[in-house]
CSV table of C-alpha atoms in Angstrom, one decimal:
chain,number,residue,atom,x,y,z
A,255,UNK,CA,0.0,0.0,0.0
A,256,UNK,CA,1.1,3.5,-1.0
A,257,UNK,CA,2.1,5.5,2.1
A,258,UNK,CA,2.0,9.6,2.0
A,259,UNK,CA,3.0,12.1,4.9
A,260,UNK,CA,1.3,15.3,4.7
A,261,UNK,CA,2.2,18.6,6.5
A,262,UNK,CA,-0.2,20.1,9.5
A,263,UNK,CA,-0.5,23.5,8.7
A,264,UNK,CA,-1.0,25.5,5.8
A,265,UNK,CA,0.0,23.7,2.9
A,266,UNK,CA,-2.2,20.7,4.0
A,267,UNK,CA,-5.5,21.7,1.8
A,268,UNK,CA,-3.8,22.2,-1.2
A,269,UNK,CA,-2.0,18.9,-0.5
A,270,UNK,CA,-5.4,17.0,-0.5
A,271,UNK,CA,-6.7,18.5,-2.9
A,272,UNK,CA,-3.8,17.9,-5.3
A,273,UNK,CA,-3.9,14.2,-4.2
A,274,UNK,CA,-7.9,14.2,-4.3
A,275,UNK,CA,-7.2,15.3,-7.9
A,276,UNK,CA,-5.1,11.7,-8.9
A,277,UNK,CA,-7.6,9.5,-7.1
A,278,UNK,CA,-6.3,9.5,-3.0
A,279,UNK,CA,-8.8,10.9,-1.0
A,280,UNK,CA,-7.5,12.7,2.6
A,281,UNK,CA,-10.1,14.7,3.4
A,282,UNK,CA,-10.9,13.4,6.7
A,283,UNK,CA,-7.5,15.6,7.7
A,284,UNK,CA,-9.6,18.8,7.1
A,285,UNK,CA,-11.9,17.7,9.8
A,286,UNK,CA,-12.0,20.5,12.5
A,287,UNK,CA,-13.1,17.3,14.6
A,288,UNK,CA,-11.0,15.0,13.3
A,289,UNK,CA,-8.1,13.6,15.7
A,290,UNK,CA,-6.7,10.7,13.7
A,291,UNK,CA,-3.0,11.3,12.7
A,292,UNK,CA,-3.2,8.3,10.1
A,293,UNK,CA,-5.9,7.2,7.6
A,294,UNK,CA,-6.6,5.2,4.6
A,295,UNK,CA,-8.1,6.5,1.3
A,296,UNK,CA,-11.6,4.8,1.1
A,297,UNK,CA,-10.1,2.8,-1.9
A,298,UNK,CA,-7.9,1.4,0.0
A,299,UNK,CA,-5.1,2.4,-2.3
A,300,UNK,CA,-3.5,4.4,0.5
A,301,UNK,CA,-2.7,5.3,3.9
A,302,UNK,CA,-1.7,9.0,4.9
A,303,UNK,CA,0.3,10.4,8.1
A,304,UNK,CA,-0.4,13.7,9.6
A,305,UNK,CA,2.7,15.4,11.1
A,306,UNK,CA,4.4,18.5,11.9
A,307,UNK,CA,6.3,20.5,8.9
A,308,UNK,CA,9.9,19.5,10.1
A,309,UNK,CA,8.7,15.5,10.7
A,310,UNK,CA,7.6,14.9,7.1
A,311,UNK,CA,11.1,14.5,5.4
A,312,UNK,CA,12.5,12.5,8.6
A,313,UNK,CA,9.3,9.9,7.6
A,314,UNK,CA,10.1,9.8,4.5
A,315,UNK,CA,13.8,9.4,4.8
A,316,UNK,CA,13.2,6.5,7.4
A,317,UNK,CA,11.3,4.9,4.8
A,318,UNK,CA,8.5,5.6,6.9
A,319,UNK,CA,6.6,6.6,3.6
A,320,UNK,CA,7.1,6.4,0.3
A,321,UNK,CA,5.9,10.3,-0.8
A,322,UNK,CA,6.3,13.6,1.2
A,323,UNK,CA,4.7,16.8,0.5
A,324,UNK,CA,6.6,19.5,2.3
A,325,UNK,CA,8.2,23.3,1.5
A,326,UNK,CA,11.4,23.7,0.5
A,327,UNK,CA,12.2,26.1,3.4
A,328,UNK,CA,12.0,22.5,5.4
A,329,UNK,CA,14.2,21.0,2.5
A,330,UNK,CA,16.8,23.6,2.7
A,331,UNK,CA,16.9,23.9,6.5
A,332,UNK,CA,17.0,20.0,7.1
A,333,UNK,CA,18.7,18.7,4.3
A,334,UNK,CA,17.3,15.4,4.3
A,335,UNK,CA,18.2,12.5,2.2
A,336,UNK,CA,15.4,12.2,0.1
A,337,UNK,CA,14.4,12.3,-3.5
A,338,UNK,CA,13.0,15.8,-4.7
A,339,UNK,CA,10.5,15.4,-7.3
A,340,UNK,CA,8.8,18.3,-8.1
A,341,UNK,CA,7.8,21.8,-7.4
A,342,UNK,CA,4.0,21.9,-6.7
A,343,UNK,CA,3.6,25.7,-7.1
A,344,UNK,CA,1.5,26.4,-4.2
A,345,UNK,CA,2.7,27.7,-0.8
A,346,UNK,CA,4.2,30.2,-1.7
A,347,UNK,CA,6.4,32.3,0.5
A,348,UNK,CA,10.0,33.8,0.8
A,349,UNK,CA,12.9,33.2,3.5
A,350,UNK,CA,13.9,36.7,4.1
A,351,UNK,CA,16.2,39.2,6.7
A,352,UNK,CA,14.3,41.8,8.5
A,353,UNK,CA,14.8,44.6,10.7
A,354,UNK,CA,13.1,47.0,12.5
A,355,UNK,CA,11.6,50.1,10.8
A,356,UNK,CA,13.7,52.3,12.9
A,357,UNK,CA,16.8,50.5,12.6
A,358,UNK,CA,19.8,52.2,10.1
A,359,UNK,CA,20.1,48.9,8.2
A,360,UNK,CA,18.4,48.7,5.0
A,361,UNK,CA,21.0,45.5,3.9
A,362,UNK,CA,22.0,42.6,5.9
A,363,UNK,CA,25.4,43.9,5.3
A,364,UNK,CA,24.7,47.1,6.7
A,365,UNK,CA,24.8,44.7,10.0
A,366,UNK,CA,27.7,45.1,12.5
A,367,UNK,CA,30.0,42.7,12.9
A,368,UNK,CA,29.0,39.5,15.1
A,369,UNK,CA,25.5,41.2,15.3
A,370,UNK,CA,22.8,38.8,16.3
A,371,UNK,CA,20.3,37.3,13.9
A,372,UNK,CA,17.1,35.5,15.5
A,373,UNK,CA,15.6,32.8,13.5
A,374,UNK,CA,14.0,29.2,13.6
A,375,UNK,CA,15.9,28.5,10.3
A,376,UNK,CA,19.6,27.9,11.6
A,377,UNK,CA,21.4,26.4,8.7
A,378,UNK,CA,19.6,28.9,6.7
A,379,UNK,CA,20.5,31.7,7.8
A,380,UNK,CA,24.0,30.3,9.1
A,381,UNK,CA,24.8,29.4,5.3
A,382,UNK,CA,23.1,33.0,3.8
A,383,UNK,CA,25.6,34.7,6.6
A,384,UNK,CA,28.5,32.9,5.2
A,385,UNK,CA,28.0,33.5,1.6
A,386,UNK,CA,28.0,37.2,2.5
A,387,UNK,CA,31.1,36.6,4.6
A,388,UNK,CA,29.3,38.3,7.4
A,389,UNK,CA,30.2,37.1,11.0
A,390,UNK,CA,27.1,37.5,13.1
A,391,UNK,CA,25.8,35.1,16.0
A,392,UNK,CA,21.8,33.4,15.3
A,393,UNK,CA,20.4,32.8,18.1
A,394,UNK,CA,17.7,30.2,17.6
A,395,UNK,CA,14.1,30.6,18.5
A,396,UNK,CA,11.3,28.2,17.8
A,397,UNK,CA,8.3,31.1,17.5
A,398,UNK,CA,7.3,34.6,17.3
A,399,UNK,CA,10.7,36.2,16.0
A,400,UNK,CA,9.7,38.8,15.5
A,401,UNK,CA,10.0,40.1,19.3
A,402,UNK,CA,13.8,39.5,18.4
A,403,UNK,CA,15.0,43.5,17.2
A,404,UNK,CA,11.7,44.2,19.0
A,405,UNK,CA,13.2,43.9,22.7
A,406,UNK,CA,16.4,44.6,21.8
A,407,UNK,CA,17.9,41.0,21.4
A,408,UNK,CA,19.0,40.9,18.0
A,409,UNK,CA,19.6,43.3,15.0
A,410,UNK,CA,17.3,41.1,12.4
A,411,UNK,CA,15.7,37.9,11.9
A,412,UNK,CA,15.6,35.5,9.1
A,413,UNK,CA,12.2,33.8,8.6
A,414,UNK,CA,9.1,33.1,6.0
A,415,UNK,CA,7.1,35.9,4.9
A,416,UNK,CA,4.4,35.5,2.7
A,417,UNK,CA,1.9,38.6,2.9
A,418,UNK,CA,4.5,41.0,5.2
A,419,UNK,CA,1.4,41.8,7.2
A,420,UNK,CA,2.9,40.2,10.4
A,421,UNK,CA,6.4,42.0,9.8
A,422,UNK,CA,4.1,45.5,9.1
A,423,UNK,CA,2.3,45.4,12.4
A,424,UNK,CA,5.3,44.7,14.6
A,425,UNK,CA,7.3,47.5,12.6
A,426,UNK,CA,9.6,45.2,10.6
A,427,UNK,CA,10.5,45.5,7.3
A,428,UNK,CA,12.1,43.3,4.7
A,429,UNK,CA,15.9,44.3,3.7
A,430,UNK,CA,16.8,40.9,1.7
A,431,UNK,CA,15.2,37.1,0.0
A,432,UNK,CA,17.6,34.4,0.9
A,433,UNK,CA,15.2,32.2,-1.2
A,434,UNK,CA,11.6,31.7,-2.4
A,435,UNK,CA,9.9,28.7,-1.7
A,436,UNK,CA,7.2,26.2,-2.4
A,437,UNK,CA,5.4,23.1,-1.7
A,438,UNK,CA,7.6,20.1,-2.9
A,439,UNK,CA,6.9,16.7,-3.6
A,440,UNK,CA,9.4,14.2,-2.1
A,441,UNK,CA,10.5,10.7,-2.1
A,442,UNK,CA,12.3,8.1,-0.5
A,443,UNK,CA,15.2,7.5,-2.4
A,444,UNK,CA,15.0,3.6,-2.5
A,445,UNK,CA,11.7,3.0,-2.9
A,446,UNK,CA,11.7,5.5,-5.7
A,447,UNK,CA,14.3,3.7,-7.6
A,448,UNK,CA,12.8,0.1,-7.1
A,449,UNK,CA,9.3,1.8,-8.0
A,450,UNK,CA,7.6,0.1,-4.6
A,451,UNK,CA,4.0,0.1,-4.8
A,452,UNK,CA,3.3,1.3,-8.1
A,453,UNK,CA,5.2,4.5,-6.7
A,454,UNK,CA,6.6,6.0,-10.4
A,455,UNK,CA,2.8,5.9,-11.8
A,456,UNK,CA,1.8,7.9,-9.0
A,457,UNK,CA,4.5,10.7,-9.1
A,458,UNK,CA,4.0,11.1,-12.9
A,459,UNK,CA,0.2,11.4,-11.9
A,460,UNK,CA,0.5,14.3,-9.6
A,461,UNK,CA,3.4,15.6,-11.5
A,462,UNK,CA,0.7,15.8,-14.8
A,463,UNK,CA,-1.7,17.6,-11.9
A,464,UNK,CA,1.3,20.1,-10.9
A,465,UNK,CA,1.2,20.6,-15.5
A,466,UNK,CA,-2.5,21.2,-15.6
A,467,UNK,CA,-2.6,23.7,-12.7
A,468,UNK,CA,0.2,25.7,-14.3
A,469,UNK,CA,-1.1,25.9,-17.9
């Protein structure tokens, strides 16, 4: 049986409805009431996990399942070993530096040296830090990072923005995009290349979706 590990959050209705469109029904996931973190299609075809954004390549990886749907903020941070398939095209949002309104930087490399740079993205923003030769210390917070230059604590942040609202309100602004990202699909590697499951007919299936969508 086919095995799928979709993301909590966000990307998770245009995740069913992408696999809805090749025949895998997951709805039951969008079930305010629903508390089950595993189903099966009512074919039978499939079974589907529901985890948190940074467990779905770790699943997939461990050979846990077969296909992962996840952004490729989570793909960049993590750096799993797994096969990336294809960009979905939804999801869309942008890893990005940003300082306070008030501040004098308008550049990340108007940052002093060994400045501090909040973020849940690490690696990110450790490797975008680097490329600019830029010594600065991240310190590493798992929510609301924004409240980093606000009390003082660090000079910027690196996180996702999609809208900017959220930056707007708390007096942020944008100064630089490490990235942009999207949903990707995912496999794992072995299972891929042994086509377990009937796993190739499946990928070129939402793969033709991911075609339709963008014509």
């Amino acid at each position: 049986m086919l095995t799928v590990v979709l993301p909590k959050g966000a990307l998770l209705p245009d995740s069913i409805r992408l696999l809805k469109a090749v025949g895998l029904d997951f709805s039951v996931f969008l079930d305010p009431a629903n508390r089950l973190l595993q189903i099966t299609d009512p074919t039978g075809t499939a079974k589907a996990f529901l985890v948190r954004n940074y467990d779905v390549p770790v699943y997939v990886e461990y050979g846990q399942a077969q296909l992962g749907i996840i952004g490729y903020d989570v793909l960049r941070e993590k750096v799993p070993q797994v096969a990336h398939l294809a960009d979905l095209g939804f999801g869309k949002c942008r890893m990005s530096v940003a300082v306070k309104q008030s501040s004098p930087y308008r550049s990340a490399l108007d940052l002093p040296l060994y400045g501090r740079v909040a973020s849940k993205f690490v690696h990110c923003a450790r490797e975008y830090f680097d490329s600019l030769d830029l010594p600065v210390e991240i310190v590493p917070l798992n929510g609301s990072v924004e409240l980093g230059p606000i009390t003082g604590m660090s000079e910027a942040i690196v996180d996702l923005v999609a809208t900017g609202t959220t930056l707007r309100e708390n007096g942020l602004i944008e100064t630089d995009i490490l990235f942009e990202t999207t949903a990707r699909l995912i496999a794992h590697p072995l299972s891929y290349r042994l086509n377990t499951d009937g796993l190739s007919e499946w990928i070129e299936k939402l793969r033709s979706q991911v075609t339709i969508v963008a014509t």
